[in-house]
Amino acid sequence: MPLANESTILNLSYADNGLETQPLPRAPSQRLNSLAIVGVLVGSVFGYMVAKTVAQHSSPEALWSVSPRVLPSTVPTVTPHLASVAVAGTGPHAAKTATFAAPESTDLTYAEVVASPVAGARTQSSVAQPWGRVLLAAAMAGVLGVAYAYRRSNGSVAGSRHIEFSCCVLVNGQELKTVVVTGATGRTGQLVIKALLERADDVTVKALVRDPTVAREKLQSLEAGHRLKLVACNLENESQVSAVCSDADAVVWCASGFTSGNSLADRVKKLVGQEPEKKDIDSVALPVIAEAMKLHNREPSAWPRVVMLSSAGVTRPVWPEEKKQRLIGAADIPIVRLNPFGVLDRKRAAEQMLRDSGASYTIVRPTGLNDEQAPGRPIFSQGDVAVGRISRSDVADVLVRMLLDEAGCMGKTFEVVAMPDLAKPQSYEQQLTRLVPDTQALDEVSVEAQYNILQQLLPGETLQPNKLAMGQTYEQLDKGETGRLGERGQEKIPTTPFGRND
């Protein structure tokens, strides 16, 4: 088999959100490894001369092409600019990996030199010549350089028949591999999966669904390849839920709704003439997920193990009357006033179950989800006083960024509303730093100050959300139009619980 004429130099670069291309920095503490690379380059030149000379002869043997592989840290979608190098070495086990640590101040975590075999040959007669032995010794020096760098890095890569370039998602130095998403076929869940696949190149997403056929139709537009796995799972079945989370690094909870009433206990109740109690799926499955994440991930992580999509308004039904009157623009909105099927109470209870579980978490409480709302800048607050609208795409972006980018979110609960058409910040670090953890009591003076500011950011012109009817938009209120469910106080509320989105 003929030897390749030359090694291909692969040039990878990035341009994301205006970031400039930066070369891989050389760490001062890795100077000896740099000397090893010099040996690789010198050995490559002489080794290539040997390979070219003997290419016409028999006795085929593997030579190796060595290329750098760069793994980003805080920006998973970015691949820094770095050209490859080449080295010639011999033997079926010559593939090695050299890892070079970068300074902590840089955005890059480490680089790998990946050795891959290509076709080659040598002849006894040529190597037997004195000059051949000299050149061969130089080539071996290059291979020894790779081996030395390998020992310095404590890494290894098995030889293969191709040059491999890949990225791993590193969150504060820890590798995130598998993320479970519940409520995957819901409108928000689909956007969460899309955002994960776009922002995290090497993450496998396990979408928990009730009906894989239906899920496949809804998610077929996502170009995910093998990175998206549809997993049939009944969230009411504890053993199924626990098993599917056994290899997960994190879970994004987007499910909502009520149990089906088809469990064994429910069927027994039906046989004796009793009506099964409808339970919210949050309180049934979320504690099981939290326990499973604790069981299978005992080491502390750089990200929250569970990111929960909850809802603004969950605490307002139990506010004291004095507080309800003082913060009437938050306490007397339709969802709080009517609280259909006790949905806010159920979400509040599920939140507390997650906090009490001991698993690391972040709880995100969006205001009114609106598919027609233009994407914009999310505004974080605490105290459950946020009122307004936010697009589902903004909510999905916040959930994913809490998992991938923001270390300051763990153990915190916050509300989020969005200002349409304003650019998103490059990082939410400042906003998250100002939020207090759930273990710390909120200052009511601060809560009221946040309420007063947020009331000025309401949609529409009336700025009196306590006059809204269920199903009425802010714009309809401005025009004096009736909403789709009727006049305030006479709304036609559905008589059966909302459907499931898992």
Coordinates of C-alpha atoms in Angstrom, one line a residue:
M1 CA 0.0 0.0 0.0
P2 CA 1.6 3.3 -0.9
L3 CA 2.5 5.8 1.7
A4 CA 0.6 9.1 1.9
N5 CA 2.5 11.9 0.2
E6 CA 2.2 14.3 3.2
S7 CA 0.4 14.8 6.4
T8 CA -2.7 16.9 6.2
I9 CA -2.5 20.1 8.3
L10 CA -5.9 20.6 9.9
N11 CA -6.7 24.2 10.9
L12 CA -9.6 24.7 13.4
S13 CA -10.9 28.1 14.3
Y14 CA -13.9 29.6 15.9
A15 CA -16.0 32.8 15.9
D16 CA -18.8 32.9 18.4
N17 CA -20.6 35.9 19.7
G18 CA -17.8 38.2 18.5
L19 CA -15.0 36.3 20.3
E20 CA -11.7 36.7 18.7
T21 CA -9.7 33.6 17.7
Q22 CA -7.0 32.9 20.3
P23 CA -4.1 30.4 20.0
L24 CA -3.7 27.7 22.6
P25 CA -1.6 29.3 25.4
R26 CA 1.6 27.7 26.5
A27 CA 1.7 27.0 30.1
P28 CA 5.0 28.1 31.8
S29 CA 4.8 25.0 34.0
Q30 CA 4.9 22.7 31.0
R31 CA 8.2 23.7 29.4
L32 CA 9.5 20.1 29.5
N33 CA 6.5 19.1 27.5
S34 CA 7.3 21.8 25.0
L35 CA 10.8 20.2 24.5
A36 CA 9.0 16.9 23.8
I37 CA 7.0 18.6 21.0
V38 CA 10.3 19.9 19.6
G39 CA 11.5 16.3 19.5
V40 CA 8.3 15.3 17.7
L41 CA 8.9 17.9 15.0
V42 CA 12.5 17.0 14.5
G43 CA 11.7 13.3 14.4
S44 CA 8.9 14.0 12.0
V45 CA 11.2 15.6 9.4
F46 CA 13.8 12.8 9.5
G47 CA 11.2 10.1 9.9
Y48 CA 9.3 11.3 6.8
M49 CA 12.6 11.2 4.8
V50 CA 13.0 7.5 5.9
A51 CA 9.4 6.7 5.1
K52 CA 9.6 8.3 1.7
T53 CA 12.8 6.4 0.8
V54 CA 11.5 3.0 1.8
A55 CA 7.9 3.4 0.6
Q56 CA 8.5 1.3 -2.5
H57 CA 9.6 -1.7 -0.5
S58 CA 7.7 -4.5 1.2
S59 CA 7.1 -5.5 4.8
P60 CA 4.3 -3.0 5.6
E61 CA 4.2 -1.4 9.0
A62 CA 2.1 1.3 10.6
L63 CA 3.4 4.8 10.8
W64 CA 1.6 7.5 12.8
S65 CA 0.2 10.9 12.1
V66 CA -0.1 13.1 15.2
S67 CA -2.7 15.9 15.5
P68 CA -3.7 18.1 18.3
R69 CA -7.1 17.8 19.9
V70 CA -8.4 20.9 21.8
L71 CA -11.0 20.7 24.5
P72 CA -12.8 23.9 25.5
S73 CA -13.7 24.6 29.1
T74 CA -16.4 27.3 29.7
V75 CA -17.4 27.7 26.1
P76 CA -18.4 24.2 24.8
T77 CA -19.2 25.3 21.3
V78 CA -15.8 26.9 20.7
T79 CA -12.8 25.1 19.1
P80 CA -9.6 27.3 19.3
H81 CA -7.3 27.8 16.4
L82 CA -4.4 25.3 16.3
A83 CA -2.6 23.7 13.3
S84 CA -1.6 20.0 13.5
V85 CA 1.9 18.5 13.5
A86 CA 3.1 15.2 12.2
V87 CA 5.4 12.5 13.4
A88 CA 6.6 9.1 12.1
G89 CA 7.1 6.2 14.5
T90 CA 6.8 2.5 14.3
G91 CA 5.0 -0.4 15.9
P92 CA 1.3 -1.3 16.3
H93 CA 1.2 0.2 19.8
A94 CA 2.8 3.5 19.1
A95 CA -0.3 5.6 19.5
K96 CA 0.1 8.0 22.5
T97 CA -1.6 11.1 23.9
A98 CA 0.2 14.1 25.2
T99 CA -1.8 16.4 27.5
F100 CA -0.6 20.0 28.3
A101 CA -2.3 21.9 31.0
A102 CA -3.1 25.6 30.3
P103 CA -3.0 28.4 32.9
E104 CA -6.2 28.7 35.0
S105 CA -6.7 32.2 33.6
T106 CA -7.3 30.9 30.1
D107 CA -10.5 29.6 28.5
L108 CA -8.8 26.4 27.4
T109 CA -8.4 23.4 29.7
Y110 CA -6.0 21.2 27.9
A111 CA -4.8 19.9 24.5
E112 CA -4.3 16.4 23.4
V113 CA -1.9 15.0 20.8
V114 CA -3.7 12.2 19.1
A115 CA -1.6 9.6 17.2
S116 CA -3.4 7.8 14.3
P117 CA -1.9 5.1 12.0
V118 CA -1.5 5.6 8.3
A119 CA -0.2 3.3 5.7
G120 CA 3.6 2.8 5.5
A121 CA 6.3 0.4 4.7
R122 CA 10.0 -0.1 5.2
T123 CA 12.8 -2.3 3.8
Q124 CA 15.5 -4.1 5.7
S125 CA 18.2 -3.1 3.2
S126 CA 17.6 0.7 3.4
V127 CA 17.5 0.8 7.2
A128 CA 20.6 -1.4 7.4
Q129 CA 22.6 1.5 5.8
P130 CA 24.4 3.8 8.3
W131 CA 22.6 6.8 7.2
G132 CA 19.3 4.9 7.5
R133 CA 20.1 4.0 11.1
V134 CA 20.8 7.7 11.9
L135 CA 17.6 8.8 10.4
L136 CA 15.7 6.0 12.1
A137 CA 17.2 7.0 15.4
A138 CA 16.0 10.6 14.9
A139 CA 12.5 9.3 14.2
M140 CA 12.6 7.1 17.3
A141 CA 13.6 10.2 19.3
G142 CA 10.4 11.9 18.1
V143 CA 8.4 8.9 19.2
L144 CA 10.1 9.0 22.6
G145 CA 9.1 12.6 22.8
V146 CA 5.5 11.7 22.5
A147 CA 6.0 8.9 25.0
Y148 CA 7.6 11.3 27.5
A149 CA 4.7 13.8 27.1
Y150 CA 2.3 11.0 27.6
R151 CA 3.9 10.1 30.9
R152 CA 3.7 13.7 32.0
S153 CA 0.0 13.8 31.2
N154 CA -1.0 10.4 32.5
G155 CA -3.2 9.9 29.4
S156 CA -3.6 7.4 26.6
V157 CA -5.4 7.0 23.4
A158 CA -5.8 3.7 21.5
G159 CA -4.6 3.7 17.9
S160 CA -7.2 3.9 15.2
R161 CA -7.4 4.2 11.4
H162 CA -8.5 7.9 11.4
I163 CA -7.5 11.2 12.8
E164 CA -10.1 12.2 15.5
F165 CA -11.2 15.6 16.5
S166 CA -13.8 16.0 19.3
C167 CA -14.9 18.2 22.1
C168 CA -15.9 17.5 25.6
V169 CA -18.2 19.7 27.7
L170 CA -16.2 20.8 30.7
V171 CA -18.0 22.7 33.5
N172 CA -15.4 24.2 35.8
G173 CA -13.0 21.4 35.0
Q174 CA -15.5 18.6 35.3
E175 CA -16.8 16.6 32.3
L176 CA -20.6 16.6 31.7
K177 CA -21.6 13.7 29.5
T178 CA -25.3 12.8 29.8
V179 CA -28.3 15.0 30.6
V180 CA -31.8 13.6 31.1
V181 CA -34.7 15.9 30.0
T182 CA -38.3 15.2 31.3
G183 CA -41.3 16.7 29.5
A184 CA -39.3 16.2 26.3
T185 CA -42.2 16.4 24.0
G186 CA -43.7 19.6 25.6
R187 CA -43.1 22.9 23.9
T188 CA -40.5 24.0 26.5
G189 CA -38.9 20.6 26.7
Q190 CA -38.3 20.4 23.0
L191 CA -36.5 23.8 23.1
V192 CA -34.4 22.6 26.0
I193 CA -33.2 19.6 24.0
K194 CA -32.5 21.8 21.0
A195 CA -30.4 24.2 23.1
L196 CA -28.5 21.4 24.8
L197 CA -27.6 19.8 21.4
E198 CA -26.5 23.2 20.0
R199 CA -24.5 24.4 23.0
A200 CA -22.9 21.1 24.2
D201 CA -21.2 19.2 21.3
D202 CA -20.4 16.1 23.3
V203 CA -23.4 15.8 25.6
T204 CA -25.8 12.9 25.1
V205 CA -29.4 13.9 25.8
K206 CA -31.8 11.2 27.1
A207 CA -35.3 12.4 26.4
L208 CA -37.8 10.7 28.6
V209 CA -41.1 10.1 26.7
R210 CA -44.3 8.2 27.1
D211 CA -44.7 7.3 23.5
P212 CA -41.5 7.1 21.4
T213 CA -43.4 7.1 18.1
V214 CA -45.1 10.4 18.9
A215 CA -41.8 11.8 20.3
R216 CA -39.9 10.8 17.2
E217 CA -42.4 12.9 15.1
K218 CA -42.1 15.9 17.3
L219 CA -38.3 15.8 17.6
Q220 CA -37.4 14.7 14.1
S221 CA -36.3 18.2 13.0
L222 CA -33.4 18.1 15.5
E223 CA -30.2 17.1 13.8
A224 CA -28.8 15.2 16.7
G225 CA -27.6 11.9 15.3
H226 CA -26.6 9.5 18.1
R227 CA -26.5 12.2 20.7
L228 CA -30.3 12.2 21.2
K229 CA -31.8 9.1 22.7
L230 CA -35.6 8.7 23.1
V231 CA -36.2 6.6 26.3
A232 CA -39.7 5.3 26.9
C233 CA -40.3 6.0 30.6
N234 CA -43.4 6.3 32.8
L235 CA -42.7 9.0 35.3
E236 CA -45.2 7.3 37.7
N237 CA -42.9 4.2 37.8
E238 CA -40.2 4.8 40.4
S239 CA -38.0 1.9 39.2
Q240 CA -38.1 3.1 35.6
V241 CA -37.3 6.7 36.6
S242 CA -34.4 5.6 38.9
A243 CA -32.9 3.3 36.3
V244 CA -32.9 5.8 33.5
C245 CA -31.1 8.3 35.7
S246 CA -28.4 5.8 36.7
D247 CA -25.8 7.1 34.2
A248 CA -27.0 10.7 34.0
D249 CA -24.8 13.6 35.2
A250 CA -27.8 16.0 35.4
V251 CA -31.6 16.2 34.9
V252 CA -33.6 19.1 33.5
W253 CA -37.1 18.8 34.8
C254 CA -39.7 20.2 32.3
A255 CA -42.6 17.9 33.0
S256 CA -46.0 19.0 34.4
G257 CA -49.5 17.6 34.8
F258 CA -51.1 14.9 36.8
T259 CA -50.9 11.1 37.1
S260 CA -52.9 9.0 34.8
G261 CA -54.7 7.0 37.5
N262 CA -53.6 3.7 35.9
S263 CA -51.2 2.5 38.5
L264 CA -51.8 -0.7 40.3
A265 CA -53.1 1.1 43.4
D266 CA -55.4 3.2 41.3
R267 CA -56.8 0.2 39.5
V268 CA -57.5 -1.5 42.8
K269 CA -59.4 1.6 44.0
K270 CA -61.5 1.5 40.8
L271 CA -62.4 -2.1 41.4
V272 CA -63.9 -1.3 44.8
G273 CA -65.7 1.7 43.4
Q274 CA -63.3 4.4 44.6
E275 CA -62.1 7.2 42.4
P276 CA -58.3 7.3 42.3
E277 CA -56.7 10.5 43.5
K278 CA -55.1 12.6 40.8
K279 CA -51.5 13.4 41.9
D280 CA -49.2 16.0 40.2
I281 CA -46.4 14.3 38.4
D282 CA -43.9 16.7 40.0
S283 CA -44.4 15.4 43.5
V284 CA -44.4 11.8 42.3
A285 CA -41.3 11.7 40.1
L286 CA -39.1 14.6 41.1
P287 CA -38.1 13.2 44.6
V288 CA -37.3 9.9 42.9
I289 CA -35.0 11.7 40.4
A290 CA -33.3 13.7 43.1
E291 CA -32.7 10.5 45.1
A292 CA -31.3 8.7 42.0
M293 CA -29.0 11.6 41.3
K294 CA -27.6 11.4 44.8
L295 CA -27.2 7.6 44.7
H296 CA -25.4 7.5 41.4
N297 CA -23.4 10.8 41.7
R298 CA -21.9 10.9 45.1
E299 CA -19.1 13.3 44.1
P300 CA -19.8 17.0 44.3
S301 CA -20.4 18.5 40.8
A302 CA -19.6 21.8 39.3
W303 CA -23.3 22.0 38.1
P304 CA -26.7 21.5 39.7
R305 CA -27.7 17.8 39.4
V306 CA -31.4 18.9 39.0
V307 CA -32.5 22.0 37.2
M308 CA -36.3 22.4 37.8
L309 CA -38.7 24.4 35.7
S310 CA -41.3 25.6 38.2
S311 CA -43.6 28.6 38.0
A312 CA -43.8 32.2 39.3
G313 CA -46.6 32.7 41.8
V314 CA -46.3 29.4 43.7
T315 CA -45.9 31.0 47.2
R316 CA -48.5 33.8 46.7
P317 CA -51.6 31.7 47.7
V318 CA -50.2 31.4 51.2
W319 CA -49.1 35.0 51.6
P320 CA -50.6 36.8 54.6
E321 CA -53.5 39.1 53.7
E322 CA -51.5 42.2 54.6
K323 CA -48.8 41.2 52.1
K324 CA -51.4 40.3 49.4
Q325 CA -52.8 43.8 49.7
R326 CA -49.4 45.5 49.8
L327 CA -48.2 43.6 46.7
I328 CA -51.6 43.4 45.0
G329 CA -50.1 43.5 41.5
A330 CA -48.4 40.2 42.1
A331 CA -51.0 38.6 44.5
D332 CA -54.2 39.2 42.6
I333 CA -53.3 38.1 39.1
P334 CA -55.6 35.4 37.6
I335 CA -53.4 32.4 38.0
V336 CA -53.0 33.2 41.7
R337 CA -56.6 34.3 42.3
L338 CA -58.0 31.1 40.7
N339 CA -55.2 28.6 41.2
P340 CA -56.9 26.0 39.1
F341 CA -56.6 22.4 40.6
G342 CA -54.2 23.8 43.2
V343 CA -51.4 23.8 40.6
L344 CA -49.4 26.5 42.4
D345 CA -49.7 24.6 45.7
R346 CA -48.5 21.4 44.1
K347 CA -45.5 23.1 42.4
R348 CA -44.6 24.8 45.7
A349 CA -44.7 21.4 47.5
A350 CA -42.6 19.8 44.7
E351 CA -40.0 22.6 45.0
Q352 CA -39.7 21.9 48.8
M353 CA -39.3 18.2 48.1
L354 CA -36.3 18.9 45.9
R355 CA -34.7 21.2 48.4
D356 CA -35.2 18.6 51.2
S357 CA -33.7 15.8 49.0
G358 CA -30.1 16.8 49.5
A359 CA -29.4 16.8 45.7
S360 CA -27.7 19.9 44.3
Y361 CA -30.4 21.9 42.4
T362 CA -31.5 25.1 40.8
I363 CA -35.2 26.1 40.6
V364 CA -36.3 28.5 37.9
R365 CA -39.7 30.2 38.1
P366 CA -40.7 31.8 34.8
T367 CA -43.6 34.2 34.6
G368 CA -46.3 33.7 31.9
L369 CA -45.0 31.6 29.1
N370 CA -45.8 33.1 25.7
D371 CA -45.1 31.5 22.3
E372 CA -45.6 34.9 20.5
Q373 CA -43.2 36.8 22.8
A374 CA -40.1 37.9 21.0
P375 CA -36.9 36.6 22.6
G376 CA -35.2 39.1 24.9
R377 CA -33.1 39.6 28.1
P378 CA -34.1 37.5 31.1
I379 CA -34.5 39.5 34.3
F380 CA -33.9 37.6 37.6
S381 CA -35.6 38.3 40.9
Q382 CA -36.4 36.7 44.2
G383 CA -39.4 36.9 46.6
D384 CA -41.9 35.6 44.0
V385 CA -43.1 39.0 42.9
A386 CA -42.3 38.8 39.2
V387 CA -45.2 39.4 36.8
G388 CA -45.1 39.6 33.0
R389 CA -44.2 37.4 30.1
I390 CA -41.3 35.4 28.8
S391 CA -40.8 33.4 25.6
R392 CA -40.3 29.7 25.9
S393 CA -37.0 29.9 24.0
D394 CA -35.7 32.3 26.7
V395 CA -36.8 29.9 29.4
A396 CA -35.0 27.0 27.7
D397 CA -31.9 29.1 27.2
V398 CA -31.9 30.0 31.0
L399 CA -32.3 26.4 32.0
V400 CA -29.5 25.2 29.8
R401 CA -27.1 28.0 30.8
M402 CA -27.7 27.3 34.5
L403 CA -26.5 23.7 33.7
L404 CA -23.5 24.5 31.5
D405 CA -22.2 28.0 32.3
E406 CA -23.3 29.4 35.6
A407 CA -21.7 28.0 38.8
G408 CA -23.4 30.6 41.0
C409 CA -26.9 29.2 40.5
M410 CA -26.7 26.1 42.8
G411 CA -29.0 26.0 45.8
K412 CA -31.0 29.0 44.6
T413 CA -34.6 29.7 43.6
F414 CA -35.4 32.7 41.4
E415 CA -38.1 34.1 39.1
V416 CA -37.5 35.2 35.6
V417 CA -39.3 37.6 33.3
A418 CA -37.9 38.9 30.0
M419 CA -37.6 42.2 28.2
P420 CA -38.3 41.6 24.5
D421 CA -35.6 42.4 21.9
L422 CA -32.9 43.3 24.4
A423 CA -29.7 41.3 24.0
K424 CA -28.9 38.5 26.4
P425 CA -25.9 39.0 28.6
Q426 CA -22.7 37.1 27.9
S427 CA -22.9 35.7 31.4
Y428 CA -25.4 35.7 34.2
E429 CA -22.7 35.7 36.9
Q430 CA -23.5 39.2 38.2
Q431 CA -27.2 38.6 38.4
L432 CA -26.7 35.2 40.1
T433 CA -24.2 36.6 42.6
R434 CA -26.8 39.1 43.8
L435 CA -29.3 36.3 44.5
V436 CA -29.3 34.7 48.0
P437 CA -29.3 30.9 48.5
D438 CA -32.5 29.2 49.7
T439 CA -30.8 28.6 53.1
Q440 CA -30.9 32.4 53.7
A441 CA -34.1 34.3 54.5
L442 CA -35.1 37.0 52.1
D443 CA -35.3 40.6 53.3
E444 CA -38.9 41.8 52.9
V445 CA -37.7 45.4 52.2
S446 CA -35.6 44.0 49.3
V447 CA -38.6 42.0 48.1
E448 CA -40.9 45.0 48.0
A449 CA -38.2 47.1 46.2
Q450 CA -38.0 44.4 43.5
Y451 CA -41.8 44.3 43.3
N452 CA -41.9 48.1 42.7
I453 CA -39.3 47.9 39.9
L454 CA -40.8 44.9 38.2
Q455 CA -44.3 46.5 38.1
Q456 CA -42.9 49.2 35.9
L457 CA -41.7 46.5 33.4
L458 CA -45.1 45.0 32.8
P459 CA -46.4 44.6 29.2
G460 CA -49.1 46.9 27.9
E461 CA -50.1 50.4 29.0
T462 CA -52.5 49.9 31.9
L463 CA -49.9 48.4 34.3
Q464 CA -52.5 46.9 36.5
P465 CA -52.2 43.1 36.3
N466 CA -54.7 42.7 39.1
K467 CA -57.4 43.8 36.7
L468 CA -56.7 40.9 34.2
A469 CA -59.1 38.0 33.7
M470 CA -57.8 34.5 33.1
G471 CA -57.1 34.2 29.4
Q472 CA -57.0 37.9 28.8
T473 CA -53.9 39.5 27.4
Y474 CA -52.3 42.8 28.5
E475 CA -53.2 44.3 25.2
Q476 CA -56.8 43.2 25.4
L477 CA -56.9 44.9 28.9
D478 CA -55.6 48.1 27.4
K479 CA -58.4 48.0 24.7
G480 CA -61.2 46.9 27.0
E481 CA -61.6 43.6 25.2
T482 CA -62.8 40.4 26.8
G483 CA -60.4 37.5 27.0
R484 CA -61.0 34.0 25.7
L485 CA -62.3 32.7 29.0
G486 CA -64.8 35.5 29.7
E487 CA -65.0 38.5 32.1
R488 CA -63.0 38.7 35.2
G489 CA -64.7 36.8 38.0
Q490 CA -66.8 34.9 35.5
E491 CA -64.0 32.9 33.7
K492 CA -64.9 29.5 32.3
I493 CA -62.2 27.4 33.8
P494 CA -61.6 23.8 32.5
T495 CA -63.3 21.2 34.7
T496 CA -60.6 18.5 34.4
P497 CA -56.9 18.8 35.2
F498 CA -54.4 19.9 32.5
G499 CA -52.8 17.2 30.4
R500 CA -49.3 15.9 30.8
N501 CA -46.4 17.1 28.7
D502 CA -44.1 14.1 29.1

